Structure formats: structure tokens, C-alpha cells
CSV table of C-alpha atoms and ligand atoms in Angstrom, one decimal:
chain,number,residue,atom,x,y,z
A,429,MET,CA,5.4,-78.2,-0.7
A,430,LYS,CA,5.7,-81.5,1.1
A,431,PHE,CA,2.8,-80.6,3.3
A,432,GLY,CA,0.7,-79.5,0.3
A,433,PHE,CA,1.3,-82.9,-1.2
A,434,LEU,CA,0.3,-84.7,1.9
A,435,HIS,CA,-2.8,-82.5,2.3
A,436,ASP,CA,-3.8,-83.3,-1.3
A,437,PHE,CA,-3.3,-87.0,-0.6
A,438,VAL,CA,-5.4,-87.0,2.6
A,439,SER,CA,-8.0,-84.9,0.8
A,440,LEU,CA,-8.4,-87.6,-1.8
A,441,LEU,CA,-9.3,-90.1,0.8
A,442,TYR,CA,-11.3,-87.8,3.1
A,443,PRO,CA,-12.2,-84.7,1.2
A,444,GLU,CA,-13.2,-81.7,3.4
A,445,VAL,CA,-16.5,-80.4,2.0
A,446,CYS,CA,-18.0,-76.9,1.8
A,447,ALA,CA,-20.5,-76.3,4.7
A,448,ALA,CA,-22.7,-74.4,2.3
A,449,CYS,CA,-22.8,-76.6,-0.8
A,450,GLY,CA,-21.3,-80.0,0.1
A,451,GLN,CA,-18.7,-79.9,-2.7
A,452,ALA,CA,-15.1,-80.8,-1.9
A,453,LEU,CA,-12.9,-77.9,-0.8
A,454,TYR,CA,-9.6,-77.0,-2.3
A,455,ARG,CA,-6.8,-76.9,0.3
A,456,TRP,CA,-6.7,-73.1,0.3
A,457,GLU,CA,-10.4,-73.0,1.1
A,458,LYS,CA,-11.6,-73.2,4.7
A,459,THR,CA,-15.2,-74.3,5.8
A,460,VAL,CA,-16.9,-72.6,2.8
A,461,CYS,CA,-15.8,-72.7,-0.9
A,462,LEU,CA,-14.9,-69.4,-2.6
A,463,ARG,CA,-17.8,-69.7,-4.9
A,464,CYS,CA,-20.3,-70.0,-2.1
A,465,GLU,CA,-18.6,-67.3,-0.1
A,466,HIS,CA,-19.1,-65.0,-3.1
A,467,LEU,CA,-22.7,-66.0,-3.7
A,468,LEU,CA,-24.0,-65.9,-0.1
A,469,PRO,CA,-27.1,-63.8,0.0
A,470,HIS,CA,-26.2,-60.9,2.4
A,471,THR,CA,-29.1,-58.8,3.6
A,472,GLY,CA,-27.3,-55.5,4.0
A,473,TYR,CA,-29.8,-54.8,6.8
A,474,GLU,CA,-27.0,-53.7,9.2
A,475,HIS,CA,-27.1,-50.3,7.4
A,476,ILE,CA,-30.9,-49.9,7.4
A,477,ALA,CA,-32.5,-48.8,10.7
A,478,ASP,CA,-36.2,-49.6,9.7
A,479,ASN,CA,-35.6,-52.9,7.9
A,480,PRO,CA,-38.2,-55.7,7.8
A,481,LEU,CA,-36.5,-57.4,10.8
A,482,ALA,CA,-36.5,-54.3,12.9
A,483,ARG,CA,-40.3,-54.0,12.1
A,484,ILE,CA,-41.0,-57.4,13.7
A,485,PHE,CA,-40.2,-55.8,17.0
A,486,TRP,CA,-42.1,-52.6,16.6
A,487,GLY,CA,-44.6,-52.3,19.4
A,488,ARG,CA,-43.2,-55.4,21.1
A,489,LEU,CA,-39.6,-54.5,22.1
A,490,ASP,CA,-37.6,-51.3,21.9
A,491,CYS,CA,-34.5,-52.2,19.9
A,492,HIS,CA,-31.7,-49.9,18.8
A,493,ALA,CA,-30.8,-51.9,15.8
A,494,VAL,CA,-31.7,-55.3,14.3
A,495,THR,CA,-30.1,-57.3,11.5
A,496,ALA,CA,-29.5,-60.7,10.1
A,497,CYS,CA,-26.4,-61.5,8.1
A,498,LEU,CA,-28.0,-63.8,5.4
A,499,PHE,CA,-31.3,-64.5,3.7
A,500,PHE,CA,-32.4,-68.0,3.1
A,501,SER,CA,-32.2,-68.4,-0.7
A,502,LYS,CA,-33.4,-70.8,-3.4
A,503,GLU,CA,-29.9,-72.3,-3.7
A,504,GLY,CA,-30.1,-73.2,0.0
A,505,LYS,CA,-26.6,-72.2,0.9
A,506,THR,CA,-27.7,-70.4,4.1
A,507,GLN,CA,-30.0,-73.3,5.0
A,508,HIS,CA,-27.2,-75.8,4.5
A,509,LEU,CA,-24.9,-73.8,6.8
A,510,ILE,CA,-27.5,-73.5,9.5
A,511,HIS,CA,-28.3,-77.2,9.2
A,512,GLU,CA,-24.6,-78.1,9.5
A,513,LEU,CA,-24.4,-76.0,12.6
A,514,LYS,CA,-27.6,-77.2,14.4
A,515,TYR,CA,-27.9,-80.8,13.4
A,516,LYS,CA,-24.5,-82.0,12.1
A,517,GLY,CA,-22.2,-80.9,14.9
A,518,ASN,CA,-20.3,-78.6,12.5
A,519,ARG,CA,-19.0,-75.8,14.7
A,520,ASN,CA,-16.8,-74.5,11.9
A,521,ALA,CA,-20.1,-73.6,10.0
A,522,GLY,CA,-21.2,-71.6,13.0
A,523,HIS,CA,-17.9,-69.9,13.4
A,524,PHE,CA,-17.9,-69.0,9.7
A,525,LEU,CA,-21.4,-67.5,10.1
A,526,GLY,CA,-20.3,-65.5,13.2
A,527,VAL,CA,-17.3,-64.1,11.3
A,528,GLU,CA,-19.5,-63.1,8.4
A,529,LEU,CA,-21.9,-61.5,10.8
A,530,GLY,CA,-19.1,-59.7,12.6
A,531,LYS,CA,-17.7,-58.4,9.3
A,532,SER,CA,-21.1,-57.1,8.3
A,533,ILE,CA,-21.7,-55.1,11.4
A,534,LYS,CA,-18.1,-54.0,12.1
A,535,ASN,CA,-18.3,-50.8,10.2
A,536,ALA,CA,-22.1,-50.3,10.5
A,537,PRO,CA,-22.8,-47.1,12.5
A,538,LEU,CA,-26.0,-48.6,14.0
A,539,PHE,CA,-23.9,-51.3,15.7
A,540,GLU,CA,-21.2,-49.0,17.1
A,541,GLY,CA,-20.2,-49.1,20.8
A,542,ILE,CA,-21.3,-52.6,21.7
A,543,ASP,CA,-20.2,-53.5,25.2
A,544,TYR,CA,-21.3,-57.2,25.4
A,545,ILE,CA,-22.2,-59.9,23.0
A,546,VAL,CA,-25.0,-62.0,24.6
A,547,PRO,CA,-25.9,-65.3,22.9
A,548,VAL,CA,-29.5,-66.5,23.5
A,549,PRO,CA,-29.1,-69.2,26.1
A,550,LEU,CA,-30.1,-72.8,25.5
A,551,HIS,CA,-31.5,-74.8,28.3
A,552,PRO,CA,-28.5,-76.7,29.9
A,553,LYS,CA,-30.1,-80.1,29.0
A,554,ARG,CA,-30.5,-79.1,25.4
A,555,GLU,CA,-26.9,-77.8,25.3
A,556,GLN,CA,-25.6,-81.0,26.8
A,557,LYS,CA,-27.4,-83.1,24.2
A,558,ARG,CA,-26.1,-81.1,21.3
A,559,GLY,CA,-22.7,-80.6,22.9
A,560,TYR,CA,-22.8,-76.8,22.4
A,561,ASN,CA,-25.0,-73.8,22.1
A,562,GLN,CA,-25.1,-72.7,18.4
A,563,SER,CA,-25.6,-69.1,19.4
A,564,VAL,CA,-22.4,-69.2,21.5
A,565,ILE,CA,-20.4,-70.6,18.5
A,566,ILE,CA,-21.7,-67.7,16.3
A,567,ALA,CA,-20.9,-65.2,19.2
A,568,HIS,CA,-17.3,-66.4,19.2
A,569,GLY,CA,-17.0,-65.7,15.4
A,570,ILE,CA,-18.3,-62.2,16.0
A,571,GLN,CA,-15.9,-61.7,18.8
A,572,GLU,CA,-13.0,-62.7,16.6
A,573,VAL,CA,-13.9,-59.8,14.3
A,574,LEU,CA,-15.1,-57.1,16.8
A,575,GLY,CA,-13.0,-58.0,19.9
A,576,THR,CA,-16.0,-57.4,22.1
A,577,PRO,CA,-16.5,-59.5,25.2
A,578,ILE,CA,-19.1,-62.3,25.3
A,579,SER,CA,-21.4,-62.6,28.3
A,580,ARG,CA,-22.8,-66.0,28.9
A,581,ASP,CA,-23.5,-66.3,32.6
A,582,ASN,CA,-25.7,-63.2,33.2
A,583,LEU,CA,-28.7,-63.9,31.0
A,584,VAL,CA,-29.7,-67.5,31.6
A,585,ARG,CA,-32.5,-69.9,30.8
A,586,ALA,CA,-34.6,-71.1,33.6
A,587,VAL,CA,-37.1,-73.6,32.2
A,588,ALA,CA,-36.9,-76.2,29.4
A,589,THR,CA,-39.3,-75.7,26.5
A,590,SER,CA,-40.5,-78.0,23.9
A,591,THR,CA,-39.3,-77.5,20.3
A,592,GLN,CA,-40.6,-74.3,18.6
A,593,THR,CA,-40.7,-75.5,15.1
A,594,LYS,CA,-44.3,-76.5,14.6
A,595,LYS,CA,-45.9,-73.9,16.9
A,596,SER,CA,-47.9,-70.8,15.9
A,597,ARG,CA,-46.6,-67.4,16.9
A,598,GLN,CA,-48.9,-67.1,19.8
A,599,ALA,CA,-48.1,-70.6,21.0
A,600,ARG,CA,-44.4,-69.9,20.6
A,601,TRP,CA,-44.8,-66.7,22.7
A,602,GLU,CA,-46.6,-68.5,25.5
A,603,ASN,CA,-43.8,-71.0,25.4
A,604,VAL,CA,-40.9,-68.6,25.9
A,605,LYS,CA,-42.1,-65.5,27.7
A,606,ASP,CA,-41.0,-66.3,31.3
A,607,ILE,CA,-38.1,-68.6,30.7
A,608,PHE,CA,-35.1,-66.2,30.9
A,609,MET,CA,-33.5,-64.7,34.0
A,610,LEU,CA,-31.0,-61.9,34.4
A,611,LYS,CA,-28.7,-62.7,37.3
A,612,ASN,CA,-26.8,-59.4,37.6
A,613,PRO,CA,-28.7,-56.5,36.1
A,614,ASP,CA,-26.0,-54.0,37.2
A,615,GLN,CA,-23.5,-55.6,34.8
A,616,PHE,CA,-25.6,-54.5,31.9
A,617,ALA,CA,-26.7,-51.1,33.2
A,618,ASP,CA,-26.3,-48.4,30.6
A,619,LYS,CA,-24.5,-50.8,28.3
A,620,HIS,CA,-25.1,-51.5,24.6
A,621,ILE,CA,-26.0,-55.2,24.5
A,622,LEU,CA,-25.9,-57.3,21.2
A,623,LEU,CA,-28.2,-60.2,21.5
A,624,ILE,CA,-27.3,-63.1,19.2
A,625,ASP,CA,-29.3,-66.0,17.8
A,626,ASP,CA,-28.8,-68.3,14.8
A,627,VAL,CA,-32.0,-67.6,12.9
A,628,ILE,CA,-34.8,-65.1,13.3
A,629,THR,CA,-38.3,-66.3,12.4
A,630,THR,CA,-41.1,-64.9,14.5
A,631,GLY,CA,-38.7,-63.2,16.9
A,632,SER,CA,-40.5,-64.6,20.0
A,633,THR,CA,-37.4,-66.0,21.7
A,634,LEU,CA,-35.4,-62.9,21.1
A,635,GLU,CA,-38.3,-60.8,22.2
A,636,ALA,CA,-38.5,-62.8,25.5
A,637,CYS,CA,-34.8,-62.3,26.1
A,638,GLY,CA,-35.0,-58.6,25.2
A,639,LEU,CA,-38.0,-57.9,27.4
A,640,LYS,CA,-36.3,-59.6,30.3
A,641,LEU,CA,-33.1,-57.6,29.8
A,642,LYS,CA,-35.1,-54.3,29.5
A,643,SER,CA,-37.3,-55.0,32.5
A,644,GLN,CA,-34.3,-55.5,34.8
A,645,THR,CA,-32.1,-52.5,33.9
A,646,LYS,CA,-31.8,-49.6,31.5
A,647,LEU,CA,-29.7,-50.6,28.5
A,648,LYS,CA,-29.4,-50.2,24.8
A,649,LEU,CA,-30.5,-53.4,23.0
A,650,SER,CA,-29.5,-54.5,19.5
A,651,ILE,CA,-30.1,-57.9,17.9
A,652,ALA,CA,-28.1,-59.7,15.3
A,653,THR,CA,-28.7,-63.2,13.8
A,654,ALA,CA,-26.8,-65.3,11.3
A,655,ALA,CA,-29.9,-65.8,9.1
A,656,CYS,CA,-33.5,-64.7,8.7
A,657,ALA,CA,-36.4,-66.5,7.3
A,658,ILE,CA,-38.2,-63.4,6.1
A,659,SER,CA,-37.2,-60.7,3.6
B,1325,ZN,ZN1,-19.6,-74.2,-1.5
């Protein structure tokens, strides 16, 4: 009780806010308020093999399963969470997204038997600037739910690229196609690899990672992101 009182008092001075809506959290809420948690726009794509995200990769990259946990919605909750993760240094937002993603794929047959969770690597300079790789934060949330090991040091990024945001799909592809390296292909041989990113838009970065993985060894590749910009 004492602690509860102290917590309430501190919260009056420095209220912790919901990473999805910005409203003050009750002390029994963590990172995201119960209302937002209830209203988050889940895609349900983890149960649909030929969903619109899987179709992005048809004819480009042979994927076993593709999903994103959340849609971007009019209320902007997903956008708010991603923004907190990428630009506000809010790792809790990323961990929350990872746990949500992990829960969504945990009992989805398409995502059974994953051997390694592989976050899309950031260039070390970019990671240093931000202080972390947002995909790694998400991967840790997934790991908490699935218990699957994360591999960070096998698929690596070789060359810095300029920001993707304002580029066309072709320009984005030219920008990323040769920037990943697989150091030890044997580690991933005959494994089911789950490639992780924060958001899927054109899929070009994920495609470049996937093509690199597939060109180096025989493996089963699935993709999961916290959010998707298409529906
Ligand atoms: Zn909220």
C-alpha cells in the first residue's frame, strides 16, 4: 500500500504516459494503456498464407510466411508506438510491439518451428547514433514470448545507405540490394529463419536481406514486422 501511495505521488509529478496515445497511465498499466491495448488494429495475417504482405514478395523472394502484427490506423496508435520507438528513444514501446508480435505468431501454424530470430541489421553508425537497433528491441520482445534464440552477428550490414523515406521503390531497391552479408551460412543451413523489422512498406530492405540469406544457404525464410503500411 505504501508503495502504491508513493507511486501515485510520483506519478502526479511525472506521469508515465501511454506509448500509443500519450495519456497518463494508471499504475497497473505498463507502456500502453488498457484502452489502447484493446483497440490496437491487429492484422490477423499470421493465420493467412496468401495475405497482402506475402503477395509483396511473390516473384521476388521465396517466403514461407509473412505477417505484420498491426495496421496503421486512423487513430494513429500504431504510428505513435513506432514513432516512440524510432525517434523518441522509447525502448519500452519496441519491447511492447515485440511481445504483441510474439503473442500473435506463437500459436500460428505458419510460424511453427522457428530456429532463429534475425533482426534486420542497422549500419553500426546509425545504431550508434540512435543508441539501439529498433528491430533488435522488437526481437527481444518476441524472444520473451517464444523463447527462440536471436541471431545478431551472422547477417550484417556492410555499407551505409541514405534514408529510405523519400525514395521510389526502384530507388530504394538500388539503395539496398548489395548491403547485407552473411558471415556464417552454415549456421542457418536447413533452419527456419524469422526475419524481423519494425515496419513493412515496399519490402525492399527485407527482400535484400532475404535474397542474401537464400543465396548463401538453403533455409526456410519467414518475415514478421511490428506494423505494415498497406492493408
Ligand atoms: Zn493509450
